[in-house]
Coordinates of C-alpha atoms in Angstrom, one line a residue:
X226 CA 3.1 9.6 19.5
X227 CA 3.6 7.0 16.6
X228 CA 3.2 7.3 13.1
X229 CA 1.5 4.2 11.9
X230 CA 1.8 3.6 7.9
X231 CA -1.6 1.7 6.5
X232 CA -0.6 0.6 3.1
X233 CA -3.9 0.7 0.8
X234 CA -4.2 -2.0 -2.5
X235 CA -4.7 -0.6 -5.7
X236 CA -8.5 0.6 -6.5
X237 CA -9.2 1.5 -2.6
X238 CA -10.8 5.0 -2.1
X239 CA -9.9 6.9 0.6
X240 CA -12.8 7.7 3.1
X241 CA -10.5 10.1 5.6
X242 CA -8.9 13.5 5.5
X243 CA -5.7 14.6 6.8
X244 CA -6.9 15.9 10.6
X245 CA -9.7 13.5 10.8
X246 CA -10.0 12.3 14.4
X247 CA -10.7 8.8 14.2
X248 CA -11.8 5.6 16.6
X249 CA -10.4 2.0 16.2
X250 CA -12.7 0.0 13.7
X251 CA -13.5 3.6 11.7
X252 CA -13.7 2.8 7.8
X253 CA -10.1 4.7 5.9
X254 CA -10.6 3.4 2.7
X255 CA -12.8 0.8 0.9
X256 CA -13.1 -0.7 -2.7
X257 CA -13.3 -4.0 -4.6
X258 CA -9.1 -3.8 -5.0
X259 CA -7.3 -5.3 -8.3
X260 CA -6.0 -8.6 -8.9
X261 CA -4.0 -10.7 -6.0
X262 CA -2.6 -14.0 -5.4
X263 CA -3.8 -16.3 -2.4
X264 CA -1.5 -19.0 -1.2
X265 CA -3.0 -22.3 -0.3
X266 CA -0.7 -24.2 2.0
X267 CA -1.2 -27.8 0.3
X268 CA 1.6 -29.8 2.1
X269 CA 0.4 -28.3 5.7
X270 CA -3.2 -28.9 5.3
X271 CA -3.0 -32.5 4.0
X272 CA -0.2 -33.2 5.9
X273 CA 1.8 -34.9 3.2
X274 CA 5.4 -33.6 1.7
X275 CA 5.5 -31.3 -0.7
X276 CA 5.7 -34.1 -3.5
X277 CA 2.6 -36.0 -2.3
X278 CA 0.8 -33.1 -1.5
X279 CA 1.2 -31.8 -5.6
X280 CA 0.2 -35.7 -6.4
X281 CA -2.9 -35.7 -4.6
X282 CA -3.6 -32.3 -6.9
X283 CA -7.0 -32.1 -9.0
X284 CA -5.9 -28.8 -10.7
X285 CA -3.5 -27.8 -13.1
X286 CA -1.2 -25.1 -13.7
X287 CA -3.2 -22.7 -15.4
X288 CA -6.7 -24.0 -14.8
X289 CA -9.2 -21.8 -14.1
X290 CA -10.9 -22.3 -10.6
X291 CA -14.3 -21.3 -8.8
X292 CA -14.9 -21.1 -5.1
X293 CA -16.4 -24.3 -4.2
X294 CA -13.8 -26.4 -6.3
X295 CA -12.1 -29.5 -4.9
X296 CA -8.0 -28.7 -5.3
X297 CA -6.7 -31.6 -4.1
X298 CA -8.0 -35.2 -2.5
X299 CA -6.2 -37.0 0.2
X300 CA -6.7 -40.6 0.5
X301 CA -6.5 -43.3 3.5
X302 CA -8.1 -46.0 5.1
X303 CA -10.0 -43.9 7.1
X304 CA -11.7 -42.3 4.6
X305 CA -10.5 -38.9 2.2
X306 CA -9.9 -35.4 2.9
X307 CA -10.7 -32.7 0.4
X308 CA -9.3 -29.2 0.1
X309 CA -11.7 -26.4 -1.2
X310 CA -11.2 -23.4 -2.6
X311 CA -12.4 -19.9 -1.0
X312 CA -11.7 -18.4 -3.9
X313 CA -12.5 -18.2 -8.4
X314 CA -9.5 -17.2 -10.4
X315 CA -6.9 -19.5 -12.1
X316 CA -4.0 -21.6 -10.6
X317 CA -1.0 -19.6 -11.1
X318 CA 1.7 -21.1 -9.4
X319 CA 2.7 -24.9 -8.1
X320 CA 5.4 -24.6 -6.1
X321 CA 6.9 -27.9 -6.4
X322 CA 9.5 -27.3 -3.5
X323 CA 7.0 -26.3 -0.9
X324 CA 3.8 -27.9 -1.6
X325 CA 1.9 -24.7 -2.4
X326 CA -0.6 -24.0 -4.6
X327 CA -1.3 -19.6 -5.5
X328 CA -4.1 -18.9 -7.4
X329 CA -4.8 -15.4 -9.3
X330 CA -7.8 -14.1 -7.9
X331 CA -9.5 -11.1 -9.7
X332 CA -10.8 -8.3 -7.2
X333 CA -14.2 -7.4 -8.9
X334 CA -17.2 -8.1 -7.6
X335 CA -19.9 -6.7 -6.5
X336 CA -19.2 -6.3 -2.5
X337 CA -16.6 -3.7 -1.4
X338 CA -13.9 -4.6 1.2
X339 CA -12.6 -2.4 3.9
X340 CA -9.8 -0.9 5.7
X341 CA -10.6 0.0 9.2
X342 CA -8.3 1.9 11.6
X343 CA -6.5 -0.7 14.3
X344 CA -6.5 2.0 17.3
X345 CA -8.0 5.6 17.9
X346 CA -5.9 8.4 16.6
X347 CA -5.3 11.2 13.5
X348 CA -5.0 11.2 10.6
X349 CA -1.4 12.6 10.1
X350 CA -1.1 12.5 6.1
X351 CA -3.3 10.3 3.3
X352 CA -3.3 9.8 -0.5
X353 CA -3.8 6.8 -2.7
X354 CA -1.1 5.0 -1.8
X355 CA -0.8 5.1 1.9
X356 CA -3.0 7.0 5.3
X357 CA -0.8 7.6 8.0
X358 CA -2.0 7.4 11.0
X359 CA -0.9 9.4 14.3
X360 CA -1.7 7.3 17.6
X361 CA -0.3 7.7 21.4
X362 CA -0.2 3.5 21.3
X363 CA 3.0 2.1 22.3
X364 CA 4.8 0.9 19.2
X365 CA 7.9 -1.1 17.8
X366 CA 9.4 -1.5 14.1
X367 CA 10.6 -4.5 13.4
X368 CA 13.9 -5.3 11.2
X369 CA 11.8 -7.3 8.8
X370 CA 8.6 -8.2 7.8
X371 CA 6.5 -10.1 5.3
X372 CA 3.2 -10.5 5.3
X373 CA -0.9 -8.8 6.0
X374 CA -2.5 -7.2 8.8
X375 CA -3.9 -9.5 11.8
X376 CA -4.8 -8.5 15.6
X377 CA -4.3 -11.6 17.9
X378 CA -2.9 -12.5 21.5
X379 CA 0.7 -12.5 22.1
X380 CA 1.5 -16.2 23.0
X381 CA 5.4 -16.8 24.3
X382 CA 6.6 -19.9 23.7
X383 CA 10.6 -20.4 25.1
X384 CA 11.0 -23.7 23.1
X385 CA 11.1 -23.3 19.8
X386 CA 9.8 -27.4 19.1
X387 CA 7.7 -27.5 16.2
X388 CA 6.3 -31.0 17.3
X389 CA 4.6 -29.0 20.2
X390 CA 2.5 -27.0 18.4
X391 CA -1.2 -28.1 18.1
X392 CA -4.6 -26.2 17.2
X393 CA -4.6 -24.1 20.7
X394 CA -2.3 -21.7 18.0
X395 CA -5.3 -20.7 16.2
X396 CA -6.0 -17.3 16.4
X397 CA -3.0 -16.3 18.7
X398 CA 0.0 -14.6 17.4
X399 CA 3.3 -16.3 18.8
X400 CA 6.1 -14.9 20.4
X401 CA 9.5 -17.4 19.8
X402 CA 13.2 -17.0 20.1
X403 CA 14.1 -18.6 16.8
X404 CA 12.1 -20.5 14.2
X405 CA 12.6 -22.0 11.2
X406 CA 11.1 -23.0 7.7
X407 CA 9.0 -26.3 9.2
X408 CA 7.7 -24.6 12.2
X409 CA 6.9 -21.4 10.0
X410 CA 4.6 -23.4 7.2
X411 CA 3.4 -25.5 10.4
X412 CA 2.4 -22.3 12.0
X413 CA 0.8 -21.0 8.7
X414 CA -1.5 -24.5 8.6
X415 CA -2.6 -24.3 12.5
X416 CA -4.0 -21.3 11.2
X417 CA -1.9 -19.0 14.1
X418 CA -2.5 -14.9 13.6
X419 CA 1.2 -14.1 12.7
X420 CA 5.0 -14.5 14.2
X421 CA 7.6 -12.5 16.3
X422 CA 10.7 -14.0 16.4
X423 CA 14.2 -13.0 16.6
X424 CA 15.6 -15.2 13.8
X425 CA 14.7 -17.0 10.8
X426 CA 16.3 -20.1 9.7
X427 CA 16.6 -21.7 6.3
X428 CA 14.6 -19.3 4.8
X429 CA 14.8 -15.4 4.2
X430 CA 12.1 -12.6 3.6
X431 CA 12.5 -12.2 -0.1
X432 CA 11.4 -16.0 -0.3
X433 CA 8.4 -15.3 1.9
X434 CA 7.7 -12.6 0.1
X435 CA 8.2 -14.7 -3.1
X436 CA 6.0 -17.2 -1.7
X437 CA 3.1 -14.4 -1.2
X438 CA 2.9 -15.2 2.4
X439 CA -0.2 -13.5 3.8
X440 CA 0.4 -14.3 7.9
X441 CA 2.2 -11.6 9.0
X442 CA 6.1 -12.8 10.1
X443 CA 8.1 -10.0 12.3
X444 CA 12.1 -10.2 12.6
X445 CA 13.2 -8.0 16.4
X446 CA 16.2 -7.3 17.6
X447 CA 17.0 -8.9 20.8
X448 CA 16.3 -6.0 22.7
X449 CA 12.8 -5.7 21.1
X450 CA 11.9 -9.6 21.7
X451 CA 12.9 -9.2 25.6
X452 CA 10.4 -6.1 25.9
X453 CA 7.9 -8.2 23.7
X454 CA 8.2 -10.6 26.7
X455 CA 6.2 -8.6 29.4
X456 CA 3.4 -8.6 26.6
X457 CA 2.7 -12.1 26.8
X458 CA -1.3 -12.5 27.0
X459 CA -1.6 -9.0 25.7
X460 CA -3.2 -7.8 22.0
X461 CA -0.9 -6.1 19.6
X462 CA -2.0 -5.6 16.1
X463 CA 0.6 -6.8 13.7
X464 CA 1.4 -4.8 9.7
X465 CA 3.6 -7.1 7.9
X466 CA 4.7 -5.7 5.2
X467 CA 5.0 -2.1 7.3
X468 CA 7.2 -4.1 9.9
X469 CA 5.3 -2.4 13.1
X470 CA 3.7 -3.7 15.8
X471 CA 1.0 -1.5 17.7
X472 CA 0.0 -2.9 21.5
X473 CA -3.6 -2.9 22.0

């Protein structure tokens, strides 16, 4: 059996007991949470560098934002290209270096959010802070970790070559020997699930987690990324910031 640790946000109420037999997709906790930061990856979704990408800002530091607000404009020949936000809050960070733009959003709200269960299994122990949950899925912890939660296919890909990455990443979560900071933030703007690799280069998890990064990025040992191998096509369910992956 495998513990599985489900971190709950601030303001979530637990909806399980310890004992509770549950099935994937069951509701643990819900609530309207406190306030977070969301990332926008500027540089990536324009496609300019980081210093072009802050240029072609609309927003200031500070500025308060709604959803539906144009952040930045991109202009060309061909026409422009407009990044919106998803989100109302204020612009709290520009990171200059990057290309990024985090906003402070406020959880209120009307509409609660959700924590659901990722497999069947029992609840071992709950409070407000965490629910862990008991499940006869095969499991691995990782060495490091940064990031959310996301559920996705495992794609290998042998060469790590950033310039052979395209939109057929969207959705999947890849399986790499070693990346490094461009193919991670081009990874992040293809809009892939998450990352298992077995090293990181030019970048370490305190700046990730510095940069609030909310795709979920997985360090293995090489013994783990060989036996991650013989997943490839397979689901796993990926908890950043727990450093555990569950296969589906």
């Amino acid at each position: 059996m495998t513990l599985l640790p489900i971190l709950l946000p601030e303001g979530f109420d637990l909806k399980v007991s310890a004992g509770d037999k549950i099935a994937a997709g069951s509701i643990l906790a819900e609530g309207q949470g406190g306030v977070h930061e969301e990332i926008i990856h500027l540089a990536s979704q324009l496609k300019l560098s980081p210093q072009k990408a802050i240029e072609a800002l609309k927003k200031n530091l500070g500025d308060s934002v709604n959803a539906g607000d144009v952040l930045a404009i991109r202009k060309s020949l061909l026409g422009s290209q407009k990044i919106i936000s998803n989100y109302s809050g204020i612009i709290a960070k520009i990171d200059e270096s990057s290309g990024d733009l985090i906003i402070r959003v406020n959880g209120g709200g009307t509409s609660l959010k959700t924590i659901v269960a990722p497999v069947d299994g029992i609840i071992d122990s709950c409070d407000k802070q965490k629910i862990v949950l008991k499940t006869d899925r095969e499991a691995m912890l990782a060495q490091d970790g940064v990031g959310e939660e996301s559920e996705g296919e495992i794609v290998y890909l042998p060469d790590s070559d950033e310039t052979k990455l395209n939109t057929d990443i969207k959705g999947k979560i890849l399986l790499t020997k070693a990346i490094d900071k461009i193919y991670l933030f081009k990874t992040i703007g293809l809009e892939a699930a998450g990352i298992i690799t077995e090293e990181i280069e030019g970048i370490d998890f305190v700046d990730l987690t510095e940069k609030n990064i909310k795709m979920p990025v997985l360090e293995i040992s090489e013994e783990g990324f060989k036996k991650m191998i013989k997943y490839d096509g397979k689901k796993v369910y990926l908890f950043g910031k727990n450093k555990s992956i569950i296969v589906l």
